[in-house]
PDB file of C-alpha atoms and ligand atoms in Angstrom:
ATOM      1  CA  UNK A   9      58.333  67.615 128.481  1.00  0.00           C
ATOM      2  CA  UNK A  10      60.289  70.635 127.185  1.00  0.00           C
ATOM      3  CA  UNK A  11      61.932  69.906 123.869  1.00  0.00           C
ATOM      4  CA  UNK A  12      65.655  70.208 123.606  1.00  0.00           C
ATOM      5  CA  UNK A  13      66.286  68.998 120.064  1.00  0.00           C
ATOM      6  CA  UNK A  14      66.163  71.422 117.118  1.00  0.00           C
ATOM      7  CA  UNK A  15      63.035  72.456 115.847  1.00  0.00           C
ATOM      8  CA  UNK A  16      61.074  70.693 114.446  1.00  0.00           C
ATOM      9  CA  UNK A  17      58.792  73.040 112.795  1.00  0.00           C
ATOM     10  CA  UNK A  18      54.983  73.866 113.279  1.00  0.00           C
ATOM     11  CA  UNK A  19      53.623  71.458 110.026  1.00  0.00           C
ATOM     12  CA  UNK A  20      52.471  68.739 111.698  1.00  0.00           C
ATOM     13  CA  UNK A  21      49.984  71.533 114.094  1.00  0.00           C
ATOM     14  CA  UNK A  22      48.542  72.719 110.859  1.00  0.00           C
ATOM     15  CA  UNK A  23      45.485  71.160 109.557  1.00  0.00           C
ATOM     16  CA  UNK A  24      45.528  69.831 106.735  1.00  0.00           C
ATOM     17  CA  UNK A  25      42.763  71.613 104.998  1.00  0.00           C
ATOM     18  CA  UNK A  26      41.972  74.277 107.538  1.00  0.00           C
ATOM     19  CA  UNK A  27      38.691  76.014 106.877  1.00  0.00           C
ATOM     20  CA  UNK A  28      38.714  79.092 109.049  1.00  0.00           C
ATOM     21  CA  UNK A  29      41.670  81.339 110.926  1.00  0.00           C
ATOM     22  CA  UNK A  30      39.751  80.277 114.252  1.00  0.00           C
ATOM     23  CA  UNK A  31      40.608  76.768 112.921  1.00  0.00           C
ATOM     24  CA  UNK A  32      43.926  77.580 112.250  1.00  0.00           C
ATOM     25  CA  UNK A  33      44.346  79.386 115.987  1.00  0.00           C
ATOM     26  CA  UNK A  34      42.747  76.456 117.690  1.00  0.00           C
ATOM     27  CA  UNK A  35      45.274  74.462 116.413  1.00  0.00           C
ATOM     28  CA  UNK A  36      48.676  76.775 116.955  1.00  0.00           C
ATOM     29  CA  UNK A  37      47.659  76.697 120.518  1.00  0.00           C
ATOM     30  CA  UNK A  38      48.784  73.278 121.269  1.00  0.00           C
ATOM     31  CA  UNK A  39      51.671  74.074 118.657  1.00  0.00           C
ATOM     32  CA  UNK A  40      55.373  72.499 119.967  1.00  0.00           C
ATOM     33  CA  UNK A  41      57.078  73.446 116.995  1.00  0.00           C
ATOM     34  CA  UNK A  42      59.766  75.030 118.369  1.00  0.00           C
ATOM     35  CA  UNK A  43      61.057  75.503 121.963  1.00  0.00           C
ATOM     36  CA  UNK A  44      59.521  79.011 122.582  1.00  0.00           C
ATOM     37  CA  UNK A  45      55.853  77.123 123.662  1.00  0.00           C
ATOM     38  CA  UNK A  46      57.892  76.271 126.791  1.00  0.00           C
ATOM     39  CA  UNK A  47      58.568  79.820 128.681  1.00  0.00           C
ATOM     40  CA  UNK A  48      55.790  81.822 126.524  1.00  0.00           C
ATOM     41  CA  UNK A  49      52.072  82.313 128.019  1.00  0.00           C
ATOM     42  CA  UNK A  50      50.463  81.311 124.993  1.00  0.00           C
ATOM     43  CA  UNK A  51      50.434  81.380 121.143  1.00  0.00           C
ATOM     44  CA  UNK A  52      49.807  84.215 119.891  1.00  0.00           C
ATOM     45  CA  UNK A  53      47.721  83.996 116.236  1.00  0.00           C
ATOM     46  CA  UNK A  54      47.139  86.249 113.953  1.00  0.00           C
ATOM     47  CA  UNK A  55      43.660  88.241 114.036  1.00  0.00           C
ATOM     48  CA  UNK A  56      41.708  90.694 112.081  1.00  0.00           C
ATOM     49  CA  UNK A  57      38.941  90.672 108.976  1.00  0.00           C
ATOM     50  CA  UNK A  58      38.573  86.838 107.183  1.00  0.00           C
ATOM     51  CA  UNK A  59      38.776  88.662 103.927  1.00  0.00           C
ATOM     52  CA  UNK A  60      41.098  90.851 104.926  1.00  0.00           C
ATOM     53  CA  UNK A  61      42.924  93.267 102.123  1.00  0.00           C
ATOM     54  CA  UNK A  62      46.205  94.161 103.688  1.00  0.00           C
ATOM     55  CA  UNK A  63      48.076  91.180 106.183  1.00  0.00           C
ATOM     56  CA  UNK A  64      50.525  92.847 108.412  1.00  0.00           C
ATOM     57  CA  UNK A  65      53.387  90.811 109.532  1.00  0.00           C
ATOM     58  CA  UNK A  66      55.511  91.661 112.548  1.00  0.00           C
ATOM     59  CA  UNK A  67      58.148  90.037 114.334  1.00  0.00           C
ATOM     60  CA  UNK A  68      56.907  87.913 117.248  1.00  0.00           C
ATOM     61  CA  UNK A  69      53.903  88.762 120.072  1.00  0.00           C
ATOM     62  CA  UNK A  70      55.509  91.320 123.301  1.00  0.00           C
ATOM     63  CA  UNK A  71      55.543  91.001 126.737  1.00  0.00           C
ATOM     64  CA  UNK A  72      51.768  92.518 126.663  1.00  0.00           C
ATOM     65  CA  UNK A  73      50.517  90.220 123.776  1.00  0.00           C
ATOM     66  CA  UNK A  74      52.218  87.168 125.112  1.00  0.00           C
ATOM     67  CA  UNK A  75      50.338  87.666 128.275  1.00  0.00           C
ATOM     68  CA  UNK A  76      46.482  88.500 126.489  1.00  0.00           C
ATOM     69  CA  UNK A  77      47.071  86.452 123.708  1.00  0.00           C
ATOM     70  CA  UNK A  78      46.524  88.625 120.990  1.00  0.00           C
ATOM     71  CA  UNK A  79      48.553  90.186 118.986  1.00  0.00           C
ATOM     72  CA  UNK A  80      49.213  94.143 118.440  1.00  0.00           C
ATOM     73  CA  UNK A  81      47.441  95.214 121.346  1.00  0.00           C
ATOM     74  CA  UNK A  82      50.290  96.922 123.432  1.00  0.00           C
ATOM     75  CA  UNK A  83      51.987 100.619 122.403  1.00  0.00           C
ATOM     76  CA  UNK A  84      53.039  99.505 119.187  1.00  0.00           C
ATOM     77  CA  UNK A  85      49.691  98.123 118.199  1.00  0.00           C
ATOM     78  CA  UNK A  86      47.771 101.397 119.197  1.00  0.00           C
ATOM     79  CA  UNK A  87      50.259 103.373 117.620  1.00  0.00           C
ATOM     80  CA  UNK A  88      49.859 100.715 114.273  1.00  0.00           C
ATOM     81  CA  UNK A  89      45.997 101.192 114.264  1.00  0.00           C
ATOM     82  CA  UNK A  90      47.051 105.011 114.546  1.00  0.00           C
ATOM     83  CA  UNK A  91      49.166 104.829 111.164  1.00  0.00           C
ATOM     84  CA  UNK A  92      46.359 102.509 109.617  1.00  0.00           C
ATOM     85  CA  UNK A  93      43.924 105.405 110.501  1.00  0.00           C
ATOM     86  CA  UNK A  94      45.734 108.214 109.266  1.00  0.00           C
ATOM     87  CA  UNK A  95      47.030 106.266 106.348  1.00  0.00           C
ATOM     88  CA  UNK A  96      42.955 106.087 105.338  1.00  0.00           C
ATOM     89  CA  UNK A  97      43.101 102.748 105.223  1.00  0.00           C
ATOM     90  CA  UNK A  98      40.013 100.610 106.630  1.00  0.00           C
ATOM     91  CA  UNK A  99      40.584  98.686 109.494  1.00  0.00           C
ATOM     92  CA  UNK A 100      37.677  96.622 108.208  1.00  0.00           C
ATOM     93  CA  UNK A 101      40.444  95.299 105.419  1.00  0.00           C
ATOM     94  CA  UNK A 102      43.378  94.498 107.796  1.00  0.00           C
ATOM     95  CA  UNK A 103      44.806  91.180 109.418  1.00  0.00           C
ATOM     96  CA  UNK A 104      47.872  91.602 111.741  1.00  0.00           C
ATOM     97  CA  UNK A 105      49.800  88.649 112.685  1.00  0.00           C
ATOM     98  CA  UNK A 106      53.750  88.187 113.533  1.00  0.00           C
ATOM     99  CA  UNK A 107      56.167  85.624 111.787  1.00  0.00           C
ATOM    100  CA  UNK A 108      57.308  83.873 115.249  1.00  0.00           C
ATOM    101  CA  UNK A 109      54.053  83.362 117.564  1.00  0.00           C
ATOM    102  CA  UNK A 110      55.260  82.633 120.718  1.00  0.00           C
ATOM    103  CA  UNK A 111      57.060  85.548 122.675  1.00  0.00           C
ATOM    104  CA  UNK A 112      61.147  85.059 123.001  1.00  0.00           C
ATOM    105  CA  UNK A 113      62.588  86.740 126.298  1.00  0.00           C
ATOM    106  CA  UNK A 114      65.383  86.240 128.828  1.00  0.00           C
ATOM    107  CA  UNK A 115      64.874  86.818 132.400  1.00  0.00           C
ATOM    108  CA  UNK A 116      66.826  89.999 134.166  1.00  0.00           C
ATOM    109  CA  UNK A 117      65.260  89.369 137.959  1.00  0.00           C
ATOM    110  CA  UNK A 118      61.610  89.294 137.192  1.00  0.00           C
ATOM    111  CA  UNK A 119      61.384  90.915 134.132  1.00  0.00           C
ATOM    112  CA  UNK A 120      61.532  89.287 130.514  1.00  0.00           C
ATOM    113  CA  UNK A 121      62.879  91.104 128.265  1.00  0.00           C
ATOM    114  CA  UNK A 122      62.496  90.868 124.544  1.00  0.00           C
ATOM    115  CA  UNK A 123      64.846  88.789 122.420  1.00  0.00           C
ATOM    116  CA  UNK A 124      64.512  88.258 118.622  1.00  0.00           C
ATOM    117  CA  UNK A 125      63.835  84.996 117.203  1.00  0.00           C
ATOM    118  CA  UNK A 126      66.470  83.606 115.797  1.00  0.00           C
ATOM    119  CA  UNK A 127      66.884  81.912 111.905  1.00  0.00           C
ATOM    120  CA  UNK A 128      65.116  78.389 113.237  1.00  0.00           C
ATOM    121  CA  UNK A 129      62.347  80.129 115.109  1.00  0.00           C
ATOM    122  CA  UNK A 130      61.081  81.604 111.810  1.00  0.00           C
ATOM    123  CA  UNK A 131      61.757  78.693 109.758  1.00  0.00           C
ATOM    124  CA  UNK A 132      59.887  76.646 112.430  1.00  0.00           C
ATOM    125  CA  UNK A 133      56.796  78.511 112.545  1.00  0.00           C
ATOM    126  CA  UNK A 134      56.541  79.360 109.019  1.00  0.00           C
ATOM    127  CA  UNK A 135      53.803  77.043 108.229  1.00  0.00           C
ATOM    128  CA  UNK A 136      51.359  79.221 110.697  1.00  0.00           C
ATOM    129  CA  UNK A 137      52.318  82.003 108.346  1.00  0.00           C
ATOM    130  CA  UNK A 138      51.544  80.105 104.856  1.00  0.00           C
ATOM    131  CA  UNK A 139      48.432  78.954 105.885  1.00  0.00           C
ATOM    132  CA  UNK A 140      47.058  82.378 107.489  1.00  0.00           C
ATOM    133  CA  UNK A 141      48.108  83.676 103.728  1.00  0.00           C
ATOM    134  CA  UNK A 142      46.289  80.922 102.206  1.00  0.00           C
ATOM    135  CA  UNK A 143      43.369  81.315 103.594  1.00  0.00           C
ATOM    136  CA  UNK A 144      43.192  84.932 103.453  1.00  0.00           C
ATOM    137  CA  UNK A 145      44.462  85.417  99.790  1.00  0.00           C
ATOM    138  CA  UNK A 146      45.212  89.123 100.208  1.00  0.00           C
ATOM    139  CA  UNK A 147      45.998  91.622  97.810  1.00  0.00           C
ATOM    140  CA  UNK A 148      49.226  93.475  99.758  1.00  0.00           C
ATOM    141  CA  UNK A 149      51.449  92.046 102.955  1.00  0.00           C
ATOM    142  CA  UNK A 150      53.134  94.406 104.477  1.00  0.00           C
ATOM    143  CA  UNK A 151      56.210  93.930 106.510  1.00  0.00           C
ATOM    144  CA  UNK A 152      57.002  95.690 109.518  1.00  0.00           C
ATOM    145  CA  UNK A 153      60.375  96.036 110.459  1.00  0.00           C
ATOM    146  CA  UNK A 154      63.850  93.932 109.907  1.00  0.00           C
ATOM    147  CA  UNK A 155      62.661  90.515 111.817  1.00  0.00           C
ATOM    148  CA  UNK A 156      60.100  90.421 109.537  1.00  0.00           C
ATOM    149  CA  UNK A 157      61.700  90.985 106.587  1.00  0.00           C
ATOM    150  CA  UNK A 158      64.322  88.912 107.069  1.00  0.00           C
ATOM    151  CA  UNK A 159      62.071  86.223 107.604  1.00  0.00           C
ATOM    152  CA  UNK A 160      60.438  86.524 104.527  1.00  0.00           C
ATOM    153  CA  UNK A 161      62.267  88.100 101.992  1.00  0.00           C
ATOM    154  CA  UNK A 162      66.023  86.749 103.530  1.00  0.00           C
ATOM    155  CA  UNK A 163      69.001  87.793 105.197  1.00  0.00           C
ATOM    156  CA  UNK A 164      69.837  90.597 102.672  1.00  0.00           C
ATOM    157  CA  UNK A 165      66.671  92.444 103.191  1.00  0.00           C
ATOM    158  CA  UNK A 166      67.377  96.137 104.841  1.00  0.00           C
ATOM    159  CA  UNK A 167      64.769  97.758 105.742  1.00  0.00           C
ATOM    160  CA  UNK A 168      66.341 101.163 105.934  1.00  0.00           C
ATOM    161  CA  UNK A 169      67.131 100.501 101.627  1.00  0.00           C
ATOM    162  CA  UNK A 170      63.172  98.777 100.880  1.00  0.00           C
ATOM    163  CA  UNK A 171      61.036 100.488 103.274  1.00  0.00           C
ATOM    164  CA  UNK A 172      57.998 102.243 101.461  1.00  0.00           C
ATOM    165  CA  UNK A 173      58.667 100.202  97.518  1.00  0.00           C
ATOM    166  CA  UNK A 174      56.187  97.893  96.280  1.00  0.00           C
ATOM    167  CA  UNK A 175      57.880  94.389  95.120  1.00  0.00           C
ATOM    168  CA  UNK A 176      55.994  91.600  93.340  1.00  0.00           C
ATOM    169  CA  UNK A 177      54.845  88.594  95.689  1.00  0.00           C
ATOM    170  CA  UNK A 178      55.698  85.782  96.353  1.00  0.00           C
ATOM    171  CA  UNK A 179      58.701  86.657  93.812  1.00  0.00           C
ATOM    172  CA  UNK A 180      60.106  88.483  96.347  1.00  0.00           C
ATOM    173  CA  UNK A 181      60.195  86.142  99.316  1.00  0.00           C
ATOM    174  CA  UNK A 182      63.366  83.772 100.327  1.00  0.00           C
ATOM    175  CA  UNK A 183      61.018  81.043  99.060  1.00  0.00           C
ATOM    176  CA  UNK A 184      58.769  81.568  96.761  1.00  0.00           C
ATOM    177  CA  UNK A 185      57.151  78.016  96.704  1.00  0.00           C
ATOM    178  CA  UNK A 186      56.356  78.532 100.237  1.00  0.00           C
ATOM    179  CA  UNK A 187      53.551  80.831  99.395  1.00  0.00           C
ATOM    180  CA  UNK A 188      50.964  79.167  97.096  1.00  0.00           C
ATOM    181  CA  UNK A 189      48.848  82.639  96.565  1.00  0.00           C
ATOM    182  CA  UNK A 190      47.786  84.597  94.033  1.00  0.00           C
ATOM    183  CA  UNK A 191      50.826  87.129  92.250  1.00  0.00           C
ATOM    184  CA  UNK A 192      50.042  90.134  94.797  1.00  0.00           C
ATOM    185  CA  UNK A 193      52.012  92.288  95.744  1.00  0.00           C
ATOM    186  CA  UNK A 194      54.486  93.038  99.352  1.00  0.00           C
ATOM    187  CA  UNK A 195      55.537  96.483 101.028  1.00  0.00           C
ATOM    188  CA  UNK A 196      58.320  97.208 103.929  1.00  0.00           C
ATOM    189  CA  UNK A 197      58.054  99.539 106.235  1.00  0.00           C
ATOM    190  CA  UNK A 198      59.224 100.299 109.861  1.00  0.00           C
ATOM    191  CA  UNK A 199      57.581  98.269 112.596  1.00  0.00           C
ATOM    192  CA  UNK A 200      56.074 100.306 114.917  1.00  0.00           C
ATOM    193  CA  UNK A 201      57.728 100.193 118.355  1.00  0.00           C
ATOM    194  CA  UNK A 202      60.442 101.803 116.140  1.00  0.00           C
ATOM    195  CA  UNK A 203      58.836 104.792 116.071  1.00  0.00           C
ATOM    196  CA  UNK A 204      58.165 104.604 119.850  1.00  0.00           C
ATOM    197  CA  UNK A 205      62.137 104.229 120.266  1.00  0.00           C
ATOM    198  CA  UNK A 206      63.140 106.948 117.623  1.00  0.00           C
ATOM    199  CA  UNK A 207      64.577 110.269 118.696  1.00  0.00           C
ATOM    200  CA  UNK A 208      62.134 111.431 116.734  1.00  0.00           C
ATOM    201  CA  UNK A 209      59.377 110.225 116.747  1.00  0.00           C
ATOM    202  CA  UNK A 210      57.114 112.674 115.037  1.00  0.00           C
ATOM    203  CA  UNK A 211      59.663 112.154 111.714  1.00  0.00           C
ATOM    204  CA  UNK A 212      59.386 108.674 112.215  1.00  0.00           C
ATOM    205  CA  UNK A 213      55.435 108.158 112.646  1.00  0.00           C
ATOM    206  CA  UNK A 214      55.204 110.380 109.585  1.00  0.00           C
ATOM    207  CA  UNK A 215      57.756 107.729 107.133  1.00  0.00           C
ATOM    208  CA  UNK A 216      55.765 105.532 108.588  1.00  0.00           C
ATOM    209  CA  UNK A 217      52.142 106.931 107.288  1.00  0.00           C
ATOM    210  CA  UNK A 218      54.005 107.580 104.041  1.00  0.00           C
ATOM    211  CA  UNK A 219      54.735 104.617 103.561  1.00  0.00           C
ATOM    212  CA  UNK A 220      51.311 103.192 104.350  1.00  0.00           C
ATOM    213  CA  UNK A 221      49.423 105.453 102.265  1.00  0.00           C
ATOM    214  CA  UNK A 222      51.579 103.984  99.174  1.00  0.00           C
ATOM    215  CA  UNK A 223      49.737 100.937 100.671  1.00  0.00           C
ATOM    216  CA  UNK A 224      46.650 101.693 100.484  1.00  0.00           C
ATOM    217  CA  UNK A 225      46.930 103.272  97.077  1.00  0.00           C
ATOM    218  CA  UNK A 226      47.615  99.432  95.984  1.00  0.00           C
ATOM    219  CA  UNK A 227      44.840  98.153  96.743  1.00  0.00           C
ATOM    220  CA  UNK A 228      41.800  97.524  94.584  1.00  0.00           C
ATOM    221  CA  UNK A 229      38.263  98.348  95.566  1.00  0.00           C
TER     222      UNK A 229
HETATM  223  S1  SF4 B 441      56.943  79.880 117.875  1.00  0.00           S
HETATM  224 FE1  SF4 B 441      55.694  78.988 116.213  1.00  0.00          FE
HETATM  225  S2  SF4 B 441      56.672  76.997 115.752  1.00  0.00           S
HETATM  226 FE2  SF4 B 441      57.443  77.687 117.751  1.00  0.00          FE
HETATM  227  S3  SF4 B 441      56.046  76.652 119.213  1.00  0.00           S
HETATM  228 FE3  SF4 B 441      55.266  78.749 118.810  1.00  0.00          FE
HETATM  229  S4  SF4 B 441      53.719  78.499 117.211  1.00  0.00           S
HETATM  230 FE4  SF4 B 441      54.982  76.633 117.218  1.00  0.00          FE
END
C-alpha cells in the first residue's frame, strides 16, 4: 500500500551493523522511507571502490538511473567520469552516490520529468547517506550542485559563493552528529548536468575540473 503519511525516514531499512555497501544496497531496495519508492523503478544506491578516497554526492538518481538502477550512468555521469579523468584523479578512489535515492518526477503525457526532492525527502533518506559514509570513512566528499548542498550543509549553502573551497567535515554539515566519521574534509562544486545546460559549456566543464583538481590535491596517498 502506498504511504500517504509523512515520512517516516529510511532508519528502520538500515542494518544495524551493516558490513558491506552490497549489504547496505540489499537493504535500501525494499526501503519505504519516504513516498518516492511508490512511482520510482527502483532504489538507486550508491556504487564505486569499498575504500573509496573521494564520495561524490548528487542530488537524486535521473530518468536513466532510475530505470538501470545505478547511479551516474546517464550524460551527466559520463561527463562526471570525464571531469574525474581530466581532474587526474583515480577512478579506482571514487564512490558516487546521491542524497535522495529514489527518482522524483511528475508526469507531462508519458514523460517524467525531473522534480527536486523536497526538505523531507532528504531528511528521510539521510540514514542511507550516514551509513554509506560510515562504512567508507573517506578522506574528501564532494558535493555536486545546490540539492546536494543544501542537504548537507543547509538551506544557506550557495553553491555559486562555496563552489571549489575546502571546509572542515562534518563541522560543516547542518548536523554534525549525523556523521560519526573521522574530521575529513568536504568540497562544492557544480553538479554536472549543469554543465550540460550551461550556455557555455566549455567555461563551465573547465570550473568544474578546477575545482576537482583542488580535490584531488587533498587527498593523501
Ligand atoms: S528516497 Fe530514500 S527514504 Fe525515500 S523510499 Fe527511497 S531510499 Fe527510502
Amino acid at each position: 500500500m502506498p504511504r500517504t503519511e509523512a515520512p517516516v525516514g529510511a532508519q528502520e531499512w538500515v542494518p544495524p551493523q551493516p558490513q558491506s555497501i552490497d549489504e547496505l544496497k540489499s537493504a535500501a531496495a525494499g526501503c519505504e522511507g519516504c513516498e518516492l519508492h511508490v512511482n520510482a523503478t527502483q532504489t538507486v544506491f550508491g556504487r564505486g571502490a569499498p575504500h573509496a578516497k573521494i564520495v561524490f554526492v548528487g542530488e537524486q538518481p535521473g530518468d536513466v538511473e532510475d530505470q538501470k538502477g545505478l547511479p551516474f550512468v546517464g550524460p551527466a555521469g559520463r561527463l562526471l567520469r570525464e571531469a574525474v579523468d581530466d581532474a587526474g584523479i583515480d577512478p579506482a578512489d571514487v564512490y558516487i552516490t546521491n542524497a535522495v535515492k529514489h527518482f522524483r518526477f511528475e508526469l507531462r503525457g508519458s514523460r517524467r520529468i525531473h522534480q527536486s526532492p523536497g526538505p523531507a525527502h532528504i531528511t528521510a533518506c539521510r540514514p542511507w547517506l550516514v551509513a554509506e559514509f560510515s562504512l567508507l570513512q573517506p578522506q574528501l566528499v564532494v558535493l555536486l550542485g545546490a540539492t546536494a548542498g543544501k542537504a548537507l550543509i543547509g538551506p544557506s549553502f550557495r553553491v555559486t559563493q562555496q563552489r571549489g573551497k575546502l571546509m572542515p567535515w562534518p563541522a560543516s554539515a547542518q548536523h554534525p552528529q549525523d556523521f560519526p566519521v573521522a574530521d575529513i574534509q568536504a568540497l562544492a562544486t557544480i553538479h554536472p548536468s549543469a554543465v550540460l545546460r550551461a550556455d557555455d559549456r566549455d567555461a563551465a566543464y573547465r570550473g568544474l575540473v578546477d575545482d576537482l583538481k583542488i580535490a584531488r590535491a587533498a587527498l593523501s596517498a
